[in-house]
mmCIF file of C-alpha atoms in Angstrom:
data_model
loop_
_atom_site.group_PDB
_atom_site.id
_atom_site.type_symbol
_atom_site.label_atom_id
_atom_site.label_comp_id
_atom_site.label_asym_id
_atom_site.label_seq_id
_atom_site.Cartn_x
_atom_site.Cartn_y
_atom_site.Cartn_z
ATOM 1 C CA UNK A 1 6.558 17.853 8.813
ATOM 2 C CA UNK A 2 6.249 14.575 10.954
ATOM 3 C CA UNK A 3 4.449 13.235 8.252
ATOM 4 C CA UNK A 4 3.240 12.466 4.599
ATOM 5 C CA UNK A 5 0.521 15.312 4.199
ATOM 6 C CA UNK A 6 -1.968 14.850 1.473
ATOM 7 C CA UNK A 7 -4.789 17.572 0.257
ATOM 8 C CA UNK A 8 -7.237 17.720 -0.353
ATOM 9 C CA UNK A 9 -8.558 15.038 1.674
ATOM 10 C CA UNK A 10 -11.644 14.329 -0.689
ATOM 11 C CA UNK A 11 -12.466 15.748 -4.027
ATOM 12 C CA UNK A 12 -15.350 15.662 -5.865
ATOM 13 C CA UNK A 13 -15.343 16.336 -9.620
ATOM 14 C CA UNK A 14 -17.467 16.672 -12.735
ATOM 15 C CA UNK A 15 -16.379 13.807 -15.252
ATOM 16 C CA UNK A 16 -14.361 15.818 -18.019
ATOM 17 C CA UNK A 17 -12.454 17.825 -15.776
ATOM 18 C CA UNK A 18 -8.915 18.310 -14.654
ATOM 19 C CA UNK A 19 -8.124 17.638 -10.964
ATOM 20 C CA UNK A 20 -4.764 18.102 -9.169
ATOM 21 C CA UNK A 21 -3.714 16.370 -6.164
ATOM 22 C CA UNK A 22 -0.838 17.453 -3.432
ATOM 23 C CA UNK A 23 1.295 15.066 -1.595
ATOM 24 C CA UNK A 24 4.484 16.433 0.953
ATOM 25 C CA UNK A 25 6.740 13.861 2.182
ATOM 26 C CA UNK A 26 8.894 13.792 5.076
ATOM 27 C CA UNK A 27 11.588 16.145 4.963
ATOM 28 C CA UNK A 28 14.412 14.351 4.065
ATOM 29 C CA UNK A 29 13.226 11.438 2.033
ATOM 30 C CA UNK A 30 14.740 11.017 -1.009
ATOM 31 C CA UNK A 31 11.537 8.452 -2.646
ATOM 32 C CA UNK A 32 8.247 9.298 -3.223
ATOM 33 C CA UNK A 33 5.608 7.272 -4.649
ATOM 34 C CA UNK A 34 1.811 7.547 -5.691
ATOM 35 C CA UNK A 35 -0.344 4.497 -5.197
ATOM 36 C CA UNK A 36 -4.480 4.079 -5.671
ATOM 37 C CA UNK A 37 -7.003 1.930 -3.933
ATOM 38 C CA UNK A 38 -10.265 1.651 -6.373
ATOM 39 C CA UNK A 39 -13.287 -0.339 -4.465
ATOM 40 C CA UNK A 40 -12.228 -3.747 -3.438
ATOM 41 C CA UNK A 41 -9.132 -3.584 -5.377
ATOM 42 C CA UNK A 42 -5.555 -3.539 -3.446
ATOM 43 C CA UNK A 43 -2.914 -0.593 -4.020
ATOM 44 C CA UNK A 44 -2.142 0.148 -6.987
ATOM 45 C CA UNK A 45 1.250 1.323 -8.195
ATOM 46 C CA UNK A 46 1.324 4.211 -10.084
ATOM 47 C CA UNK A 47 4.951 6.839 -10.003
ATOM 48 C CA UNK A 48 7.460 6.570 -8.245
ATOM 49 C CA UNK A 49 10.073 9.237 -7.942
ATOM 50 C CA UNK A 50 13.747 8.644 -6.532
ATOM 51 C CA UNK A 51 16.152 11.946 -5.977
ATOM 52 C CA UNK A 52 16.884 13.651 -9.049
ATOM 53 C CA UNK A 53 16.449 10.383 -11.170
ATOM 54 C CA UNK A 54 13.820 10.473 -13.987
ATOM 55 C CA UNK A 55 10.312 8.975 -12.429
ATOM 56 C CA UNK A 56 9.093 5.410 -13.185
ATOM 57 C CA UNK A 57 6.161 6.044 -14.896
ATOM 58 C CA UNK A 58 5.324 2.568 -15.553
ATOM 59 C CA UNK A 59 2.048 2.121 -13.674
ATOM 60 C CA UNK A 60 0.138 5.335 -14.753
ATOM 61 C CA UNK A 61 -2.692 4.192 -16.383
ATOM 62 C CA UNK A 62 -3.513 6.334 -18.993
ATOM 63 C CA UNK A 63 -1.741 9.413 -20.364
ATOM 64 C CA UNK A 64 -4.392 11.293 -18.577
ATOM 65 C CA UNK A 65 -2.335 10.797 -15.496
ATOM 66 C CA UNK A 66 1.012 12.498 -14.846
ATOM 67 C CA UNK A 67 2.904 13.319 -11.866
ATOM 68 C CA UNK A 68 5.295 15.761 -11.392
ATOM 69 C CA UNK A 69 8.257 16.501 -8.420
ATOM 70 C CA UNK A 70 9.387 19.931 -7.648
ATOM 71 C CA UNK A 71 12.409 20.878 -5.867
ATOM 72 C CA UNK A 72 12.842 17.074 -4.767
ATOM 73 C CA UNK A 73 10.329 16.968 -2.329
ATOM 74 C CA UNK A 74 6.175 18.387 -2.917
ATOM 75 C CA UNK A 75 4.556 16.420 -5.289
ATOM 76 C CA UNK A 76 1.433 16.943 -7.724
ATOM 77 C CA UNK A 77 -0.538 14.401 -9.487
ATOM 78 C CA UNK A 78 -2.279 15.384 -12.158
ATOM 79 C CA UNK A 79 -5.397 13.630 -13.965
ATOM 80 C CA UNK A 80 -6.900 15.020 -17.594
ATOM 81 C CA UNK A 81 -10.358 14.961 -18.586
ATOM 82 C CA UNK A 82 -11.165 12.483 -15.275
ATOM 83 C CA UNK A 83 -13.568 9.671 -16.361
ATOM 84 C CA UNK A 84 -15.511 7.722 -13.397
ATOM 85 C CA UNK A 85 -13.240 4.717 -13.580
ATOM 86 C CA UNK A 86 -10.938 7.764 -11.720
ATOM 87 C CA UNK A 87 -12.642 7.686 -8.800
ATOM 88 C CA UNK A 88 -10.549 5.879 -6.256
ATOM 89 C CA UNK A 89 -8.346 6.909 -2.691
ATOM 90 C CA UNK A 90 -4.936 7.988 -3.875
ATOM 91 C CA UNK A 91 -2.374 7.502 -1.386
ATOM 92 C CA UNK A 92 1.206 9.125 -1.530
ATOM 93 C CA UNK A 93 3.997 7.684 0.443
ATOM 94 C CA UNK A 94 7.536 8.025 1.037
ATOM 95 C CA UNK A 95 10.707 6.517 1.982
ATOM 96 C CA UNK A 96 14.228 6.652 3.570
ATOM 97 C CA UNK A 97 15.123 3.156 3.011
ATOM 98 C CA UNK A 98 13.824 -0.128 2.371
ATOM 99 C CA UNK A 99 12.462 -1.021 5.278
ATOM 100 C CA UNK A 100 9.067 0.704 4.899
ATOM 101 C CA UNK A 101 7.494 3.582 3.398
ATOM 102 C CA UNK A 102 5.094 5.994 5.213
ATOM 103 C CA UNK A 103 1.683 7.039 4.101
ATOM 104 C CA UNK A 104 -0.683 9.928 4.031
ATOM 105 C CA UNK A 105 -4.151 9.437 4.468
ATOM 106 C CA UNK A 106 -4.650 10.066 0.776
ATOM 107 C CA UNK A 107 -7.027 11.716 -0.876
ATOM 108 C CA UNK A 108 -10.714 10.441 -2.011
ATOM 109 C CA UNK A 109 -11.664 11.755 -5.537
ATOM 110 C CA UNK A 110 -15.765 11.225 -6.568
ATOM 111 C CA UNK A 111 -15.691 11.720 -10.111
ATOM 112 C CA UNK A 112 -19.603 12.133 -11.077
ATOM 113 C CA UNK B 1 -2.019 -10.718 -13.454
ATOM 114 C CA UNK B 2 -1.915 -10.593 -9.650
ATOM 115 C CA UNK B 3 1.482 -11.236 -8.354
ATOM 116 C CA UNK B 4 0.998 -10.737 -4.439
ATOM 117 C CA UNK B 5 -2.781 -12.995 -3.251
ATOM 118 C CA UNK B 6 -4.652 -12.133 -0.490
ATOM 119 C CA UNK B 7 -7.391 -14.940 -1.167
ATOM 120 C CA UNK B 8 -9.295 -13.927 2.049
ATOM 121 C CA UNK B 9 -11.066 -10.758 1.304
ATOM 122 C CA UNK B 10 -12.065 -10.629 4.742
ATOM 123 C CA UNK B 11 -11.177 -12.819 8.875
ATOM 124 C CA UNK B 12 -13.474 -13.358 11.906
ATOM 125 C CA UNK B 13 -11.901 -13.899 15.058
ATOM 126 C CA UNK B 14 -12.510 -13.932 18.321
ATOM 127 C CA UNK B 15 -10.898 -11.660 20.734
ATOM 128 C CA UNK B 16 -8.134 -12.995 22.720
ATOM 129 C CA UNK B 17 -7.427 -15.825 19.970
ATOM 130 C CA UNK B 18 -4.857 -16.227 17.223
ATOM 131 C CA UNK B 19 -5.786 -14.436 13.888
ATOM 132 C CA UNK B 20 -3.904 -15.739 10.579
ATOM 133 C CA UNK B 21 -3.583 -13.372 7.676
ATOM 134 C CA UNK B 22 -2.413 -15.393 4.648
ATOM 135 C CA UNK B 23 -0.130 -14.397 1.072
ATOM 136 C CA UNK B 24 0.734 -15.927 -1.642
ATOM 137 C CA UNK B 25 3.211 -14.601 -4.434
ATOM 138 C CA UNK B 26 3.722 -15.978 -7.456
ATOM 139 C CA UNK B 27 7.516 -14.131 -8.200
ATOM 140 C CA UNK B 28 10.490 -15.512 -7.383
ATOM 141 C CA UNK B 29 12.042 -12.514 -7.498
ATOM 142 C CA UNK B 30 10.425 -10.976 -4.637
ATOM 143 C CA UNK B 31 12.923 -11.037 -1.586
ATOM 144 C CA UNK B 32 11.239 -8.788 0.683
ATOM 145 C CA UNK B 33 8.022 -8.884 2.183
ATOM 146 C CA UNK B 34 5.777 -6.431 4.432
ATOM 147 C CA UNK B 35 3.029 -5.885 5.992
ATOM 148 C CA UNK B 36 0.273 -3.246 6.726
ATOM 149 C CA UNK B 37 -2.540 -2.627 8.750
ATOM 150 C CA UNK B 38 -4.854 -0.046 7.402
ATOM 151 C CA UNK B 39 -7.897 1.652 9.003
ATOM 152 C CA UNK B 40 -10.744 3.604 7.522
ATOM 153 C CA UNK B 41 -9.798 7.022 6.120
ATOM 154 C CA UNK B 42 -6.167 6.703 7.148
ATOM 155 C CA UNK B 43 -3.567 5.814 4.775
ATOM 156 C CA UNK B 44 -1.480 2.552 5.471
ATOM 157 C CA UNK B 45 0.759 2.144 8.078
ATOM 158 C CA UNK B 46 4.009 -0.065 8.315
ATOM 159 C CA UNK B 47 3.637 -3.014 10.513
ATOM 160 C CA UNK B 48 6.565 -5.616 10.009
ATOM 161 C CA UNK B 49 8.588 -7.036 7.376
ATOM 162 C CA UNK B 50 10.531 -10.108 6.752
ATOM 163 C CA UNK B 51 13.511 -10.427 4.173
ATOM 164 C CA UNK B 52 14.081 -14.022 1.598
ATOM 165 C CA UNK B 53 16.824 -14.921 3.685
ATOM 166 C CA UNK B 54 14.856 -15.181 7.127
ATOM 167 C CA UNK B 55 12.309 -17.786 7.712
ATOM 168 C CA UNK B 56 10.086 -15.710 10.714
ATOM 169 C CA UNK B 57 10.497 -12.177 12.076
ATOM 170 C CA UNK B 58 8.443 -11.504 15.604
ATOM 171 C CA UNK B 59 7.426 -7.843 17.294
ATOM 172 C CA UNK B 60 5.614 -8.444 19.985
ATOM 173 C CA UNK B 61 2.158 -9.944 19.133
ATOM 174 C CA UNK B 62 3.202 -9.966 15.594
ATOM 175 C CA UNK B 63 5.173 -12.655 13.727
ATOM 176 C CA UNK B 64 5.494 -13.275 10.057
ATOM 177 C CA UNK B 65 6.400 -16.604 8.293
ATOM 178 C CA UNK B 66 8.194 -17.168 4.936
ATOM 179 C CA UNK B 67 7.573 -20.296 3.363
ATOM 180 C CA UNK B 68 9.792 -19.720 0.160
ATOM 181 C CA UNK B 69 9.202 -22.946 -1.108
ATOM 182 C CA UNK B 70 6.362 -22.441 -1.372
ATOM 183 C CA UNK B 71 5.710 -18.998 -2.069
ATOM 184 C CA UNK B 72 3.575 -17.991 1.245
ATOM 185 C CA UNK B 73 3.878 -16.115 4.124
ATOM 186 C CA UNK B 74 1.469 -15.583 7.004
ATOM 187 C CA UNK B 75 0.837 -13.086 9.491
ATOM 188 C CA UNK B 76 -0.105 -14.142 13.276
ATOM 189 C CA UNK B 77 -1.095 -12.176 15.666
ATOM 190 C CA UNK B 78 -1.550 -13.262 19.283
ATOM 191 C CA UNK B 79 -4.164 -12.156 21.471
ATOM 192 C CA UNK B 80 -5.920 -10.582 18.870
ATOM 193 C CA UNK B 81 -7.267 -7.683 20.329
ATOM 194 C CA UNK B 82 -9.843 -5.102 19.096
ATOM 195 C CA UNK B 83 -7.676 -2.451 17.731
ATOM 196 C CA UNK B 84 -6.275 -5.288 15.748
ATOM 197 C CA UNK B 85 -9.806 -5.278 13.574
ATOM 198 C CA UNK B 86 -8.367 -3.238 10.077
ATOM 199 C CA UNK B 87 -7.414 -4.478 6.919
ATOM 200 C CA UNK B 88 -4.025 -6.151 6.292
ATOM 201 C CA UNK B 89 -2.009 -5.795 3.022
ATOM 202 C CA UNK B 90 0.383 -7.876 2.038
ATOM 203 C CA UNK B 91 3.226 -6.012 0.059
ATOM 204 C CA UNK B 92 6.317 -7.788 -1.735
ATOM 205 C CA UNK B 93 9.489 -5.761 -3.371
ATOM 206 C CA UNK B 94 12.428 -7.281 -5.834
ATOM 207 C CA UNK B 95 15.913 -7.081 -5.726
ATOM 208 C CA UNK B 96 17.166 -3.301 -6.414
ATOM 209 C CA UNK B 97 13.877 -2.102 -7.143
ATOM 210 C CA UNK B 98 12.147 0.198 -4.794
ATOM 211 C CA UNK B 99 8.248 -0.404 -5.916
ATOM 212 C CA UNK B 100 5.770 -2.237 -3.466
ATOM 213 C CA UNK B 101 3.525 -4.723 -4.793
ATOM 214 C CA UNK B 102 0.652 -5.195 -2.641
ATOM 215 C CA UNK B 103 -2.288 -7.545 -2.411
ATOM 216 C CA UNK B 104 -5.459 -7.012 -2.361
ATOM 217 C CA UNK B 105 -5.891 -6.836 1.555
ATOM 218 C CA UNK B 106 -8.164 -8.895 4.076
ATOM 219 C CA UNK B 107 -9.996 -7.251 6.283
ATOM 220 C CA UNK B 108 -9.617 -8.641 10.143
ATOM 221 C CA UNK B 109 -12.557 -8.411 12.299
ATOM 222 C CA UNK B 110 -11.713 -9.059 15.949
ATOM 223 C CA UNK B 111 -14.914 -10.015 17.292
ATOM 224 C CA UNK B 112 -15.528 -9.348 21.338
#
């Protein structure tokens, strides 16, 4: 598509539960990363996935959180039992090159 | 530890003046720096950047600074407008790595 497309645009969830989000890059771009804006925090890194290279994990904060890949270009990210402290935008972006990554207009989980 | 500052959480200026967006780093292994502009609901989009071995980049109403010295770059934009009004983030990556570091943002109201 011409874009990063993210769904579901918000999500509400019961604390406890198990919540999936979608990110598709732009066709073609070989990086893909997952990022989170909590209230009056900045963007936070969280996976980052390059080709067929094993993901950076290094800013998932919990191992609640994982991310997964397929086929080198959808993406899900997954969050376990989702405690409050969840609730947050999560952006997805991706990348050709250095020079700047593209966004989707993330999704907005409520965990309650 | 934050390692990209945006110390001003949020900007008032007047339409048709100069706004100044300022960022501080605090690794000297960041060589590349960007910017984004970010309005509600919409994921962040790609403004300008400015690589370590430049001192100022300019687009059109937009130019960034580098101070590396001193760790700080600035964002200027001139006339401010009111589409301008959004919230800026900073972002800084390192060498080979492909991760973006952002700050916290500052959010730039252009006042009519």
């Amino acid at each position: 598509g011409a874009g990063v497309s993210q769904s579901p645009s918000n999500k509400v969830t019961e604390k406890g539960k198990d919540v999936e989000l979608r990110c598709d890059p732009i066709s073609g771009h070989t990086a893909l990363y997952w990022y989170r804006q909590s209230l009056g925090q900045g963007l936070e890194f969280l996976i980052y996935f390059q080709g067929n290279s094993a993901p950076d994990k290094s800013g998932l904060p919990s191992d609640r959180f994982s991310a997964e890949r397929t086929g080198g270009s959808v993406s899900t990210l997954t969050i376990q039992r989702t405690q409050q402290e969840d609730s947050a935008v999560y952006l997805c972006a991706s990348s050709a090159d250095r020079s700047g990554y593209t966004f989707g207009s993330g999704t907005r989980l409520t965990v309650v | 530890d934050q390692q990209v500052k945006q110390n001003s959480p949020s900007l008032s200026v007047q339409e048709g003046r100069i706004s100044i967006l300022n960022c501080d780093y605090t690794n000297s292994m960041f060589d590349y720096f960007l910017w984004y502009k970010k309005y509600p609901a919409e994921g962040p989009t790609f403004l300008i950047s400015i690589s370590s071995i430049k001192d100022k980049n300019e687009d059109g109403r937009f130019t960034v600074f580098l101070n590396k010295s001193a760790k700080h770059l600035s964002l200027h934009i001139v006339p401010s407008q009111p589409g301008d009004s959004a919230v800026y983030f900073c972002a800084a990556k390192k060498g080979g790595a492909d991760g973006l570091t952002f700050g916290k943002g500052t959010h730039l109201i252009i006042q009519p």
